[in-house]
Structures are given as C-alpha cells and as structure tokens.
Amino acid sequence: LAKTTQPISMDSYEGQEVNITCSHNNIATNDYITWYQQFPSQGPRFIIQGYKTKVTNEVASLFIPADRKSSTLSLPRVSLSDTAVYYCLVGDIGNNDMRFGAGTRLTVKP
Amino acid sequence: DTGVSQDPRHKITKRGQNVTFRCDPISEHNRLYWYRQTLGQGPEFLTYFQNEAQLEKSRLLSDRFSAERPKGSFSTLEIQRTEQGDSAMYLCASRSQGGGETQYFGPGTRLLVL
C-alpha cells in the first residue's frame, strides 16, 4: 500500500479556497486516490475519489498531476462547518484494508 | 446520514469486563468492516466480512477480540477482558459489491475502559 504524506494542520478563513496536498510517491498503477472528511465523534465521510487529471463533485475538486505522485483536494469557499480532519488514502479500488494516516486538521476561522 | 448504524454510541466499562458492539450496515451492502480509532490518529483496519465470511483480520485484532456476522447482515464485535488500552472509537463501515464503491462509515462506538 502506498504511503501518504499530508500536512498535519492548516488554517483558513471563511470564504477562501483551501487546497490540501497529499504526497504518494509510491502509488501503484491500480491505485486510486480517495479523500475522506471526519468531524469529531463521527465516522469518516467520503468526499471524492479519482485516478488521474481532475475530478469535481458538488463538494470538492481533486487535482492529480500526470505522474500521480501527489494529489490536491480543493475546497471552494470554505465555511466554519468545513472545520474537520481530512484524510488522503491511496489504494487499489478493490482493496479492503484501507490505511488512514493522521490526516490534515483544517480549521476555518470567521 | 450514511445509513450505517452502531450501538451503543458510548460504553464505559471496568477493566476485565467483556463488551459487545453492534453494527447494522446499509442493507444492500455485502461487505462490512471494523476499524479502531484512537485520539489524534486515523482509523486502523481491524477486520472485514464479505457476507457472513470473515475474510481478513489485522494483526491488531488480538485473541481477546472476536467479530461475527452470522447472517451476513448485522455484525458484532466483542472484546473480552478489556484493558485500558482498548479505549478507543470503534467504527464500522459497509460497502457494496463491485468496483468504484467506497466505504460508508457509521457514527462509531466510543469505548472507555476504566
């Protein structure tokens, strides 16, 4: 399983765009990149998943460069309610043993 | 609301007691997972079921831990002779068959062993 590296914490202000980058130098050909969000005392919630280039949904965008050794989760116009821990995971889509790192603790300030 | 439910949400027990947690997955999901999460860390994989078969177990799952999914629907996780180090959030997730599907997590059961 590819190891991921993310910043431990980030601060932002309401209305700003937030970009969280994840490094995964050893990503394998069959690996997908998945991001989860977790609020205190809740289970992680799926945000977005991608394999290459760009993926966008109603919540976020995921940018993956051609070499796939990193990825960037982009949250547009964050609000206070986006304060959470964000996890980047890399693995085969069929892999059942998901490895979460410590994640990035995002704090959105008013 | 992801549709995965867990019971109880909180459990306080004394060291040496046995505890059992229940997870009800999303009804059409045949895959079920248990994770443990300690403060400040991401979830750690414990075990995985496909229908009623327990197919994978982490080395974290000591002999005091046992999980079942007898009818391929709900699952239970039992911890025998609890230790203070077992204090954590226990998360359950489910997933449907087929590629492209992600895991959907329940709210977790927070265990405190005194």
Short mmCIF file of C-alpha atoms in Angstrom, two decimals:
data_model
loop_
_atom_site.label_atom_id
_atom_site.label_comp_id
_atom_site.label_asym_id
_atom_site.label_seq_id
_atom_site.Cartn_x
_atom_site.Cartn_y
_atom_site.Cartn_z
CA LEU A 1 0.00 0.00 0.00
CA ALA A 2 1.33 3.41 -0.95
CA LYS A 3 2.29 5.63 1.97
CA THR A 4 0.79 9.12 2.01
CA THR A 5 2.08 12.34 3.50
CA GLN A 6 -0.16 15.29 4.34
CA PRO A 7 0.30 18.47 6.37
CA ILE A 8 -0.70 17.93 9.97
CA SER A 9 -2.80 21.08 10.13
CA MET A 10 -3.99 24.06 8.11
CA ASP A 11 -5.84 27.24 8.95
CA SER A 12 -8.12 29.20 6.66
CA TYR A 13 -10.82 31.85 6.77
CA GLU A 14 -14.43 31.66 5.71
CA GLY A 15 -14.95 32.20 2.01
CA GLN A 16 -11.42 31.22 1.00
CA GLU A 17 -10.45 28.34 -1.22
CA VAL A 18 -8.47 25.67 0.59
CA ASN A 19 -6.05 23.31 -1.11
CA ILE A 20 -4.70 20.30 0.78
CA THR A 21 -1.91 18.41 -0.93
CA CYS A 22 -1.11 14.77 -0.36
CA SER A 23 2.15 13.13 -1.45
CA HIS A 24 2.12 9.49 -2.53
CA ASN A 25 5.40 8.82 -4.32
CA ASN A 26 4.95 5.04 -4.40
CA ILE A 27 1.48 4.98 -5.91
CA ALA A 28 0.86 1.84 -7.96
CA THR A 29 -0.75 1.57 -11.37
CA ASN A 30 -4.02 0.20 -9.99
CA ASP A 31 -4.27 2.64 -7.09
CA TYR A 32 -6.99 5.23 -6.77
CA ILE A 33 -6.84 8.33 -4.58
CA THR A 34 -9.66 8.85 -2.11
CA TRP A 35 -10.35 11.65 0.33
CA TYR A 36 -12.45 11.44 3.48
CA GLN A 37 -13.65 14.10 5.90
CA GLN A 38 -14.17 13.45 9.59
CA PHE A 39 -15.87 15.60 12.20
CA PRO A 40 -15.32 14.99 15.92
CA SER A 41 -17.21 11.97 17.27
CA GLN A 42 -18.34 10.92 13.81
CA GLY A 43 -17.17 8.36 11.30
CA PRO A 44 -15.24 9.46 8.20
CA ARG A 45 -17.33 10.65 5.28
CA PHE A 46 -16.37 10.07 1.65
CA ILE A 47 -15.62 13.30 -0.23
CA ILE A 48 -14.11 12.44 -3.58
CA GLN A 49 -12.15 9.82 -5.48
CA GLY A 50 -10.04 9.94 -8.60
CA TYR A 51 -7.44 8.18 -10.70
CA LYS A 52 -5.92 10.91 -12.85
CA THR A 53 -6.36 14.51 -14.04
CA LYS A 54 -9.27 16.29 -12.40
CA VAL A 55 -12.44 15.16 -10.69
CA THR A 56 -15.13 17.52 -9.46
CA ASN A 57 -18.30 16.96 -7.50
CA GLU A 58 -20.67 19.19 -5.58
CA VAL A 59 -18.36 19.30 -2.58
CA ALA A 60 -14.78 19.45 -3.84
CA SER A 61 -12.33 19.06 -6.68
CA LEU A 62 -9.43 16.67 -6.86
CA PHE A 63 -6.40 17.50 -8.97
CA ILE A 64 -3.99 14.73 -9.90
CA PRO A 65 -0.88 15.52 -11.99
CA ALA A 66 0.28 13.24 -14.76
CA ASP A 67 2.86 11.42 -12.62
CA ARG A 68 0.19 10.79 -9.92
CA LYS A 69 2.80 11.15 -7.16
CA SER A 70 0.66 13.74 -5.43
CA SER A 71 -2.89 14.98 -5.36
CA THR A 72 -4.61 18.14 -4.20
CA LEU A 73 -8.03 18.35 -2.61
CA SER A 74 -9.59 21.73 -3.30
CA LEU A 75 -12.46 23.02 -1.18
CA PRO A 76 -14.05 26.15 -2.68
CA ARG A 77 -15.24 28.94 -0.39
CA VAL A 78 -14.94 27.12 2.90
CA SER A 79 -17.25 27.81 5.82
CA LEU A 80 -16.90 27.23 9.54
CA SER A 81 -18.62 23.87 9.11
CA ASP A 82 -15.74 22.64 6.96
CA THR A 83 -13.54 22.52 10.07
CA ALA A 84 -12.62 18.83 10.21
CA VAL A 85 -9.86 16.31 9.64
CA TYR A 86 -9.25 15.39 6.01
CA TYR A 87 -7.68 12.06 5.11
CA CYS A 88 -5.97 11.11 1.86
CA LEU A 89 -5.91 7.40 1.05
CA VAL A 90 -4.25 5.59 -1.81
CA GLY A 91 -5.05 2.03 -2.78
CA ASP A 92 -6.50 -0.41 -5.21
CA ILE A 93 -10.21 0.17 -5.64
CA GLY A 94 -10.80 -3.40 -4.55
CA ASN A 95 -8.52 -3.20 -1.54
CA ASN A 96 -10.28 -3.89 1.71
CA ASP A 97 -7.51 -2.81 4.03
CA MET A 98 -7.69 0.98 3.86
CA ARG A 99 -4.79 2.70 5.56
CA PHE A 100 -5.62 6.05 7.10
CA GLY A 101 -2.79 8.36 8.11
CA ALA A 102 -3.14 11.04 10.75
CA GLY A 103 -4.87 13.34 8.28
CA THR A 104 -4.88 17.12 7.97
CA ARG A 105 -6.73 19.08 10.61
CA LEU A 106 -8.35 22.04 8.85
CA THR A 107 -9.53 24.92 10.99
CA VAL A 108 -11.72 27.53 9.33
CA LYS A 109 -11.86 30.83 11.17
CA PRO A 110 -14.51 33.56 10.89
CA ASP B 1 -26.78 10.14 7.38
CA THR B 2 -24.82 7.32 5.73
CA GLY B 3 -27.24 4.60 6.74
CA VAL B 4 -24.75 2.59 8.82
CA SER B 5 -25.80 2.44 12.46
CA GLN B 6 -23.86 1.38 15.51
CA ASP B 7 -24.96 0.57 19.02
CA PRO B 8 -24.19 1.66 21.64
CA ARG B 9 -22.72 5.06 20.83
CA HIS B 10 -20.86 5.17 24.11
CA LYS B 11 -19.72 2.48 26.52
CA ILE B 12 -17.91 2.81 29.83
CA THR B 13 -16.65 -0.39 31.41
CA LYS B 14 -14.22 -1.56 34.01
CA ARG B 15 -11.01 -3.31 33.14
CA GLY B 16 -11.52 -7.03 32.81
CA GLN B 17 -15.15 -6.85 31.69
CA ASN B 18 -16.42 -8.05 28.33
CA VAL B 19 -18.14 -5.67 25.91
CA THR B 20 -20.03 -6.22 22.68
CA PHE B 21 -20.78 -3.69 19.97
CA ARG B 22 -23.26 -4.00 17.14
CA CYS B 23 -23.14 -2.66 13.60
CA ASP B 24 -26.02 -2.56 11.13
CA PRO B 25 -24.69 -1.86 7.62
CA ILE B 26 -26.52 -0.33 4.70
CA SER B 27 -28.96 -3.07 3.75
CA GLU B 28 -27.72 -3.84 0.23
CA HIS B 29 -24.04 -3.80 1.20
CA ASN B 30 -22.47 -7.22 1.44
CA ARG B 31 -19.08 -6.03 2.74
CA LEU B 32 -18.60 -4.92 6.32
CA TYR B 33 -15.52 -3.53 8.04
CA TRP B 34 -14.44 -2.77 11.60
CA TYR B 35 -11.88 -0.11 12.47
CA ARG B 36 -10.43 1.28 15.67
CA GLN B 37 -9.53 4.92 16.10
CA THR B 38 -7.60 6.47 18.96
CA LEU B 39 -7.39 10.17 19.71
CA GLY B 40 -5.47 12.14 17.10
CA GLN B 41 -5.00 9.18 14.79
CA GLY B 42 -6.76 7.95 11.71
CA PRO B 43 -8.87 4.79 11.78
CA GLU B 44 -6.97 1.49 11.83
CA PHE B 45 -8.36 -1.52 10.00
CA LEU B 46 -9.35 -4.46 12.22
CA THR B 47 -11.32 -6.92 10.13
CA TYR B 48 -13.50 -7.40 7.07
CA PHE B 49 -16.51 -9.54 6.19
CA GLN B 50 -17.94 -10.44 2.84
CA ASN B 51 -21.45 -11.63 3.58
CA GLU B 52 -21.02 -13.90 6.62
CA ALA B 53 -17.41 -14.85 5.91
CA GLN B 54 -14.63 -13.09 7.81
CA LEU B 55 -12.01 -12.78 5.09
CA GLU B 56 -9.35 -10.53 6.57
CA LYS B 57 -8.07 -9.81 10.06
CA SER B 58 -5.47 -7.30 11.12
CA ARG B 59 -2.68 -8.16 13.50
CA LEU B 60 -4.28 -5.54 15.72
CA LEU B 61 -7.11 -7.99 16.35
CA SER B 62 -5.77 -9.85 19.36
CA ASP B 63 -7.20 -13.08 20.74
CA ARG B 64 -9.43 -11.04 23.04
CA PHE B 65 -11.27 -9.61 20.05
CA SER B 66 -13.83 -11.54 18.06
CA ALA B 67 -16.17 -10.42 15.34
CA GLU B 68 -19.13 -12.16 13.80
CA ARG B 69 -21.63 -11.58 11.06
CA PRO B 70 -23.84 -14.65 11.40
CA LYS B 71 -26.44 -13.97 8.73
CA GLY B 72 -24.49 -11.66 6.52
CA SER B 73 -26.39 -8.64 7.78
CA PHE B 74 -25.51 -7.04 11.12
CA SER B 75 -22.17 -7.68 12.81
CA THR B 76 -20.94 -7.78 16.38
CA LEU B 77 -17.51 -7.03 17.77
CA GLU B 78 -16.74 -8.46 21.20
CA ILE B 79 -13.79 -7.54 23.36
CA GLN B 80 -13.10 -9.92 26.23
CA ARG B 81 -11.20 -8.99 29.38
CA THR B 82 -10.98 -5.35 28.37
CA GLU B 83 -7.81 -3.40 29.04
CA GLN B 84 -7.32 0.34 29.35
CA GLY B 85 -5.51 0.29 26.03
CA ASP B 86 -8.73 -0.82 24.37
CA SER B 87 -10.21 2.62 24.96
CA ALA B 88 -10.93 4.00 21.52
CA MET B 89 -13.63 4.72 18.98
CA TYR B 90 -14.75 1.57 17.17
CA LEU B 91 -16.00 2.30 13.69
CA CYS B 92 -17.99 0.12 11.35
CA ALA B 93 -18.21 0.66 7.61
CA SER B 94 -20.01 -1.08 4.78
CA ARG B 95 -19.56 -1.26 1.06
CA SER B 96 -21.40 -2.79 -1.85
CA GLN B 97 -20.02 -5.36 -4.26
CA GLY B 98 -18.21 -4.12 -7.31
CA GLY B 99 -15.56 -1.60 -8.20
CA GLY B 100 -15.86 2.12 -7.76
CA GLU B 101 -17.74 1.91 -4.49
CA THR B 102 -16.37 3.43 -1.37
CA GLN B 103 -16.84 2.53 2.27
CA TYR B 104 -19.61 4.24 4.23
CA PHE B 105 -18.91 4.68 7.91
CA GLY B 106 -21.20 4.59 10.90
CA PRO B 107 -21.01 7.06 13.80
CA GLY B 108 -18.83 4.77 15.89
CA THR B 109 -18.93 3.40 19.42
CA ARG B 110 -16.71 5.20 21.87
CA LEU B 111 -15.32 2.82 24.48
CA LEU B 112 -13.76 3.93 27.74
CA VAL B 113 -12.13 1.29 29.91
CA LEU B 114 -11.56 2.40 33.49
#
